[in-house]
Coordinates of C-alpha atoms in Angstrom, one line a residue:
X1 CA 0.0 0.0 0.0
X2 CA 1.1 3.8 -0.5
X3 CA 1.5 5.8 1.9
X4 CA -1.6 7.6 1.0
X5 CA -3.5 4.2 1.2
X6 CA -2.4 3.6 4.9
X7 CA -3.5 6.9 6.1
X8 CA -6.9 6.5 4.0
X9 CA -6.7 3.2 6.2
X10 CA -6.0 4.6 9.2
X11 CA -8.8 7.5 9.0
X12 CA -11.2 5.4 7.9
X13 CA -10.5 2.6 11.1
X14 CA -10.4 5.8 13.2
X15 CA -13.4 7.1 11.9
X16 CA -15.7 3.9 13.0
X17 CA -13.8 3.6 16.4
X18 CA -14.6 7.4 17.2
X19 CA -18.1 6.9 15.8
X20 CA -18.9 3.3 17.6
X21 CA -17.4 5.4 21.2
X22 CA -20.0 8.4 20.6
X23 CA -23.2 5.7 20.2
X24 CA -22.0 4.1 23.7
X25 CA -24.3 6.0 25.3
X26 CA -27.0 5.0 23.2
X27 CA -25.8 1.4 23.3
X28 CA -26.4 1.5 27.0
X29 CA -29.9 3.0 27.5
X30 CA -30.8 0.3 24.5
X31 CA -30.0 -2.5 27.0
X32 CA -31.7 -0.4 30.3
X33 CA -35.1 0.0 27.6
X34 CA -35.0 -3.8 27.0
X35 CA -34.8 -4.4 31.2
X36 CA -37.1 -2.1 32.2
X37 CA -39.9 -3.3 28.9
X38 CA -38.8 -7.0 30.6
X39 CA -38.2 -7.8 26.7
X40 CA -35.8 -11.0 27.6
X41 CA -38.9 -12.5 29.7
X42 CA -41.3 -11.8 27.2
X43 CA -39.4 -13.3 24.7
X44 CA -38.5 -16.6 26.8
X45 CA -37.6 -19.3 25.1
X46 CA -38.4 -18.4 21.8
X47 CA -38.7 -18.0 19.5
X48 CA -41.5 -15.1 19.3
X49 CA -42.6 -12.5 16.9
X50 CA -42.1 -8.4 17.7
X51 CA -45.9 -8.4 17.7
X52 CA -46.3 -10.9 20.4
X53 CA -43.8 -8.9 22.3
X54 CA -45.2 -5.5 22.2
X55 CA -48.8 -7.2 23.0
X56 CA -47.3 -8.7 26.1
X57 CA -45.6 -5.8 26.6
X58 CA -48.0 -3.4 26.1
X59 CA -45.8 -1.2 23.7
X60 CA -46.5 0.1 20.3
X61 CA -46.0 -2.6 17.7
X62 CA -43.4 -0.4 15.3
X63 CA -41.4 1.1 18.0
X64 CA -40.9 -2.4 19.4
X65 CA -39.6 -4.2 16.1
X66 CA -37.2 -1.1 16.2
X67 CA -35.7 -2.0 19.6
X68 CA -36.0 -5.5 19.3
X69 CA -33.7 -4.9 16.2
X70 CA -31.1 -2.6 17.6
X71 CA -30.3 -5.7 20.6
X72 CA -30.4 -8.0 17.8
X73 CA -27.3 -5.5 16.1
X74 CA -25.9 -5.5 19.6
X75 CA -25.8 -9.4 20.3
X76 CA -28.3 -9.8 22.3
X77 CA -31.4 -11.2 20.0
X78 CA -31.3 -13.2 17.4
X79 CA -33.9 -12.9 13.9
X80 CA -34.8 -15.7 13.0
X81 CA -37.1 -14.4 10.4
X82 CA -38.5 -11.0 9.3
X83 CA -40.0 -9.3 13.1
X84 CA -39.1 -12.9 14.9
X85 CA -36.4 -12.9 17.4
X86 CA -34.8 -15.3 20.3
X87 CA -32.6 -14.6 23.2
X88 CA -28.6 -14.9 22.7
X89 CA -27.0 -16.1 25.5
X90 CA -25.6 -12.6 25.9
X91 CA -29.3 -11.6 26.0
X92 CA -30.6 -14.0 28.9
X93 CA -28.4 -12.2 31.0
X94 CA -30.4 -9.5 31.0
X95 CA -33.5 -11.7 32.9
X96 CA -34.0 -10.9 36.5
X97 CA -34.3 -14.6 36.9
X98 CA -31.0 -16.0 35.1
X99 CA -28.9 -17.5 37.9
X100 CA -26.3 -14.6 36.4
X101 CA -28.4 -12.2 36.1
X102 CA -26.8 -8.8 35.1
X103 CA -30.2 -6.5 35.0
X104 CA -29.7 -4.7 37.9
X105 CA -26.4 -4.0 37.1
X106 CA -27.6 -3.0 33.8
X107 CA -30.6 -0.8 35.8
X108 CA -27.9 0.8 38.1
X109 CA -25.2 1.6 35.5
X110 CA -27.8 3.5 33.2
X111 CA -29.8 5.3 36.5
X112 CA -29.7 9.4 35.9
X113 CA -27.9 8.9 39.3
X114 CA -24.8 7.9 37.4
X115 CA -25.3 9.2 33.7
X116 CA -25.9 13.1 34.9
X117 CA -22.5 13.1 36.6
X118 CA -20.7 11.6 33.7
X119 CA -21.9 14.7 32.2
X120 CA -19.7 17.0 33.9
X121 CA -16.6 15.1 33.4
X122 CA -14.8 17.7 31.6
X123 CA -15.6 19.7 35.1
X124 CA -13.9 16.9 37.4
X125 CA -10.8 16.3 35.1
X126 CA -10.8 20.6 35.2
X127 CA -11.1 20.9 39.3
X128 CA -10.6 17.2 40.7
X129 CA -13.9 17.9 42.3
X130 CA -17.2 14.9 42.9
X131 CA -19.4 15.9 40.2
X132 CA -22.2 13.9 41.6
X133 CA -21.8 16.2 44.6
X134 CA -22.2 19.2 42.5
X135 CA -25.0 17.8 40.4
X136 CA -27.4 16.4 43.1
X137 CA -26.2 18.2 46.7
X138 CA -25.2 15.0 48.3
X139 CA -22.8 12.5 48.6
X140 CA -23.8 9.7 45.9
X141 CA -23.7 6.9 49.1
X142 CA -26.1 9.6 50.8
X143 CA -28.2 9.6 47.8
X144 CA -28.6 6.0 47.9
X145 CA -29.8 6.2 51.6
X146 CA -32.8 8.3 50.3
X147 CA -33.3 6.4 47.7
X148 CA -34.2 3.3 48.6
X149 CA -35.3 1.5 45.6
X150 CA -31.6 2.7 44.0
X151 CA -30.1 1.4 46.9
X152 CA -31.7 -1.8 46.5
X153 CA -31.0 -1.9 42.9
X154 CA -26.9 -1.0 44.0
X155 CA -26.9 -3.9 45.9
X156 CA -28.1 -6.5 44.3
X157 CA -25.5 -5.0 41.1
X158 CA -23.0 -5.3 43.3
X159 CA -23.8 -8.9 44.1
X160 CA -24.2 -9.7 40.3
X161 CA -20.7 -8.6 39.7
X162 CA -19.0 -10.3 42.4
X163 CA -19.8 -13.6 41.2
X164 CA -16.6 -14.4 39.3
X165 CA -14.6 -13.6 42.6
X166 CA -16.8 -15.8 44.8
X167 CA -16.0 -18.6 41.8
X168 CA -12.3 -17.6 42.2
X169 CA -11.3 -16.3 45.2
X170 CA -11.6 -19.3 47.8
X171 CA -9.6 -21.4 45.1
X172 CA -7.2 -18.6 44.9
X173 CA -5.9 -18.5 48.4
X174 CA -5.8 -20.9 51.2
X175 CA -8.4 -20.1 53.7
X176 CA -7.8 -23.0 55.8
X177 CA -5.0 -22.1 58.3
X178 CA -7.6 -19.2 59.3
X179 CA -10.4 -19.2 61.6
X180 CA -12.3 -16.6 60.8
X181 CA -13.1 -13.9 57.9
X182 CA -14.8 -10.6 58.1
X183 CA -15.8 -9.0 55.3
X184 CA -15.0 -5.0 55.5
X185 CA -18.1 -3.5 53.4
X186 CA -19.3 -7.2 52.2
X187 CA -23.0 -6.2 51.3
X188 CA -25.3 -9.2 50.5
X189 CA -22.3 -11.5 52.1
X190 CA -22.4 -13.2 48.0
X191 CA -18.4 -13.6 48.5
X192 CA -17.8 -14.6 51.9
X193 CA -21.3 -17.3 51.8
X194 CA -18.7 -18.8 49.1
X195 CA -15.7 -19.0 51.0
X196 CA -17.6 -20.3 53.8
X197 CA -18.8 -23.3 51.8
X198 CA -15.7 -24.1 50.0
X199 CA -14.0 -24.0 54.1
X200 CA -16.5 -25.2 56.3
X201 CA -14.2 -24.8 59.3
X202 CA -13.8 -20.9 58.9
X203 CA -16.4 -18.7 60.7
X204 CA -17.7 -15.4 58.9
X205 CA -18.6 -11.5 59.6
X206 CA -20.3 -9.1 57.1
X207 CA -19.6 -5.5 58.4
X208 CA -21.4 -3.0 56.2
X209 CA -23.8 0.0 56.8
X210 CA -27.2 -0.8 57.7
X211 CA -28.4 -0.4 54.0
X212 CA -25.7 -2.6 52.5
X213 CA -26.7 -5.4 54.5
X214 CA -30.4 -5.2 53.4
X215 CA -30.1 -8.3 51.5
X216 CA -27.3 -10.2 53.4
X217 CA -29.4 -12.0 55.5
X218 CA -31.2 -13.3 52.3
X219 CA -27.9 -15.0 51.4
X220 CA -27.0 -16.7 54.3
X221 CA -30.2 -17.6 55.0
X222 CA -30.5 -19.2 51.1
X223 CA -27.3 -21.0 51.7
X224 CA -27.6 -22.5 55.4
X225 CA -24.7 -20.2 56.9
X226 CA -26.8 -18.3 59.7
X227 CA -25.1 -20.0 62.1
X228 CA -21.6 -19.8 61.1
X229 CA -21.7 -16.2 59.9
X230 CA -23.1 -13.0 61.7
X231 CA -24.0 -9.2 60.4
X232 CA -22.4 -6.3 62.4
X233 CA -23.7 -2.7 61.1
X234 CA -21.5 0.0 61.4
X235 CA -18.8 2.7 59.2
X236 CA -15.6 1.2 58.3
X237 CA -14.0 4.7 58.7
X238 CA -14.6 4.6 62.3
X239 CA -13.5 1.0 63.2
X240 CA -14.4 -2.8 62.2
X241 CA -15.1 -5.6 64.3
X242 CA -12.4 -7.4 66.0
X243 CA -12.3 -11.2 66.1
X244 CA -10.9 -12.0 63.1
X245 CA -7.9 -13.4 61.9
X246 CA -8.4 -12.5 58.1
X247 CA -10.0 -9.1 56.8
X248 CA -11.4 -8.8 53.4
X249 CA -11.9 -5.8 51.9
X250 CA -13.0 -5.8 48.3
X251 CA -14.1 -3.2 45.7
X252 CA -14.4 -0.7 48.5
X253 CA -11.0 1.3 48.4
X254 CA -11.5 2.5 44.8
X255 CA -14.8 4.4 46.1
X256 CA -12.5 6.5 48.6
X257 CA -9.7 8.9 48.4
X258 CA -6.4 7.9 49.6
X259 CA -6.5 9.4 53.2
X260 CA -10.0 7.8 53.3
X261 CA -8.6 4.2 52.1
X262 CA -5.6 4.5 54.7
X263 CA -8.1 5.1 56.9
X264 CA -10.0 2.1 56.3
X265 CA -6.6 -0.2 56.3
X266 CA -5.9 1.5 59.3
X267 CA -8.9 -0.1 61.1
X268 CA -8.6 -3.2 59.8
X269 CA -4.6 -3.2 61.0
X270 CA -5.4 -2.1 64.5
X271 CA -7.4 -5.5 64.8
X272 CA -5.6 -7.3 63.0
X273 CA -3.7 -10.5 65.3
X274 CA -0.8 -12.1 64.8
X275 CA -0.2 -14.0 61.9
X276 CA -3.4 -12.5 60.7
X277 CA -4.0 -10.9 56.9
X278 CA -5.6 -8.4 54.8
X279 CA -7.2 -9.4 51.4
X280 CA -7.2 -6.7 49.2
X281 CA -9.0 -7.6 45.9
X282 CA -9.6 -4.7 43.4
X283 CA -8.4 -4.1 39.8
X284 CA -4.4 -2.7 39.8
X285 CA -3.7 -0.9 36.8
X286 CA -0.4 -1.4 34.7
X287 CA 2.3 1.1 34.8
X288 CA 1.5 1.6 31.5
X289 CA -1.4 1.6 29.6
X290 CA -1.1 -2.1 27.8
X291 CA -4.2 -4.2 25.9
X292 CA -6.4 -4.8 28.9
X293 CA -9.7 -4.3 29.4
X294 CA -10.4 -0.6 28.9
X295 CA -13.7 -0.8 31.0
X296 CA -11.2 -0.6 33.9
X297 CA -10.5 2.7 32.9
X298 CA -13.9 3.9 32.7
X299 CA -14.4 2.9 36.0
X300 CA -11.9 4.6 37.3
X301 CA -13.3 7.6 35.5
X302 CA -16.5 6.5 37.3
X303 CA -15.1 6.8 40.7
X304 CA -13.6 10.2 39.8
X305 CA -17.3 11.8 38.6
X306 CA -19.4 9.8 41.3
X307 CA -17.6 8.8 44.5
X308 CA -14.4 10.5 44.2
X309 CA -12.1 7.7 44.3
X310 CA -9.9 6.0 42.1
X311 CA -8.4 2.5 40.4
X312 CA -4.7 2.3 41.5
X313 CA -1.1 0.8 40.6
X314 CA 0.5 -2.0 42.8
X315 CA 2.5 1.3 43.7
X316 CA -0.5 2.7 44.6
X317 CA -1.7 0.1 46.7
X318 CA 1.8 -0.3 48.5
X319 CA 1.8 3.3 49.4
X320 CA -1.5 3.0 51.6
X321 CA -0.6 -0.3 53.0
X322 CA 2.5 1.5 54.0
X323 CA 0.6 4.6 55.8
X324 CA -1.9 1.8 57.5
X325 CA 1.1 0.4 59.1
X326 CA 0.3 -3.0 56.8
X327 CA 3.2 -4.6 54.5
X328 CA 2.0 -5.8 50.8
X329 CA 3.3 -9.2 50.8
X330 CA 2.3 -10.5 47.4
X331 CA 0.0 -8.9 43.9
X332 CA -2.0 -11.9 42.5
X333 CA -4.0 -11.4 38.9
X334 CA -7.8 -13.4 39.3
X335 CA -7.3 -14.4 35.8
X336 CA -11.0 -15.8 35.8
X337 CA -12.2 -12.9 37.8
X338 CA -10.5 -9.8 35.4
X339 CA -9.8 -7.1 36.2
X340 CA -9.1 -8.5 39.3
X341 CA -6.3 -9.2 41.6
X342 CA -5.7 -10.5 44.9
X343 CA -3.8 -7.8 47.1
X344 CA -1.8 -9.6 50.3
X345 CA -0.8 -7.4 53.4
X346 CA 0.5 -8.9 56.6
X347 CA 1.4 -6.0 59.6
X348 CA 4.8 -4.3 58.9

């Protein structure tokens, strides 16, 4: 090729990366239309015309051809024939009723309580400043306490995403020279209900606010662990529960500046006993910007708009375990859980 024909090239591949990136948005409230319509339900096993939807549905018979068509562009319907569609695999994951159910996630992620921040991002990367604060007067974790069908909705997201870890996590470390795990801001207790089963000698704590344990009862109740694991309310930047010899804290530190995660380390090291450990799982970013997952990214551009955290480097992570008094011991990648990785910190 010519010169001129690679740069032709290179436009014209730039040109439908750019122009895929600005539909995003679009791509996103397609799937949030589709959850709250219940289109995946509706549809069932298939396959079934866009008529029958929209009767089921209760939605106007063109309109809903038109959506049915845009998830069947996105991967998440398949048609068969002219106006007849099934559910992809991709697409059943969008049921409330799918054992991996990813509708609340997909409910949460596209709330106006997220989008409008994202809106003023230019204004965070300008002043460093919480956007959501800004936006909506409050803290977003505040908002959630007003809101509780949000909250409810956060929750049960935040269980739907944690399921690859509870696959991974009590295969990834040995749990068995322990007697006990608490969970620092555990939520609906998903993750440590599986390390409990996988180590049926290991007792089990879920320390969250009293709004992140609304469903956490639920879970141990659905898997037989009342008796082995107990909730304890309370705010992890004023102390956690003692007791334990092992202190899990995952996907909380990104929501929280660093003086706010050294904080929380900080409580978990002044319980922590001898010989005991903190589990730090949470994405670590590469020095440099390699060919992972660039949704990482976007969260950590989430945490900047919404929460006012961030996603961090091992360095990162090395540097608060060092002001908490806590020594990073080893980095481990969840391969089956990306982005993933299992943070070790003994006391220094």
């Amino acid at each position: 090729m010519t010169n001129t024909e690679v740069r032709a090239a290179q436009t014209a591949a730039g040109r439908e990366l750019v122009g895929r990136l600005a539909f995003g948005s679009m791509a996103a409230h397609t799937l949030r239309a589709a959850v709250r319509l219940g289109v995946v339900e509706l549809i069932g096993d298939g396959p079934r015309t866009a008529a029958e939807v929209a009767d089921a549905a209760k939605t106007a018979h063109q309109p809903t051809t038109r959506l049915l068509r845009a998830l069947t562009a996105l991967g998440l319907l398949t048609e068969h024939a002219p106006d007849t569609f099934s559910v992809t695999p991709a697409g059943a994951l969008l049921a409330p009723g799918h054992p991996d159910s990813l509708a609340s996630f997909v409910r949460m992620f596209t709330d106006p309580a997220i989008v409008r921040a994202w809106e003023h991002l230019d204004s965070s990367v300008r002043t460093g400043e919480v956007a959501f604060d800004s936006v909506f007067g409050r803290d977003f974790f505040s908002h959630l306490a007003e809101h509780p069908e949000l909250s409810a909705d956060f929750n049960v997201a935040m269980s739907q995403v944690v399921t690859d870890t509870a696959a991974v996590l009590p295969r990834a470390f040995d749990f068995s020279r322990f007697t006990s795990v608490t969970d620092v801001g555990g939520g609906s207790g998903t993750l440590l209900a599986a390390l409990l089963e996988r180590y049926p000698g290991l007792a089990g704590v879920v320390f969250d606010t009293p709004h992140g344990l609304a469903e956490a009862a639920q879970t141990l109740a659905r898997h037989g662990l009342e008796e082995r694991c107990s909730l304890v309310a309370g705010d992890f930047f004023h102390s956690v529960p003692q007791g334990s010899d092992v202190y899990l804290v995952k996907s909380i530190l990104h929501d929280w500046t660093d003086a706010q995660a050294v904080t929380i380390l900080r409580h978990c090291r002044q319980v922590l006993p001898p010989g005991g450990v903190v589990l730090i799982v949470e994405p670590v970013l590469p020095e440099v910007v390699g060919t992972e997952d660039g949704g990482v990214y976007l969260s950590d551009l989430n945490m900047m708009v919404n929460v006012g955290g961030r996603e961090r480097t091992r360095e990162d992570f090395e540097g608060l375990c060092r002001q908490a008094a806590l020594h990073v011991t080893s980095v481990t990648p969840l391969a089956d859980a990306a982005p993933y990785s299992l943070i070790e910190a003994v006391a220094a």
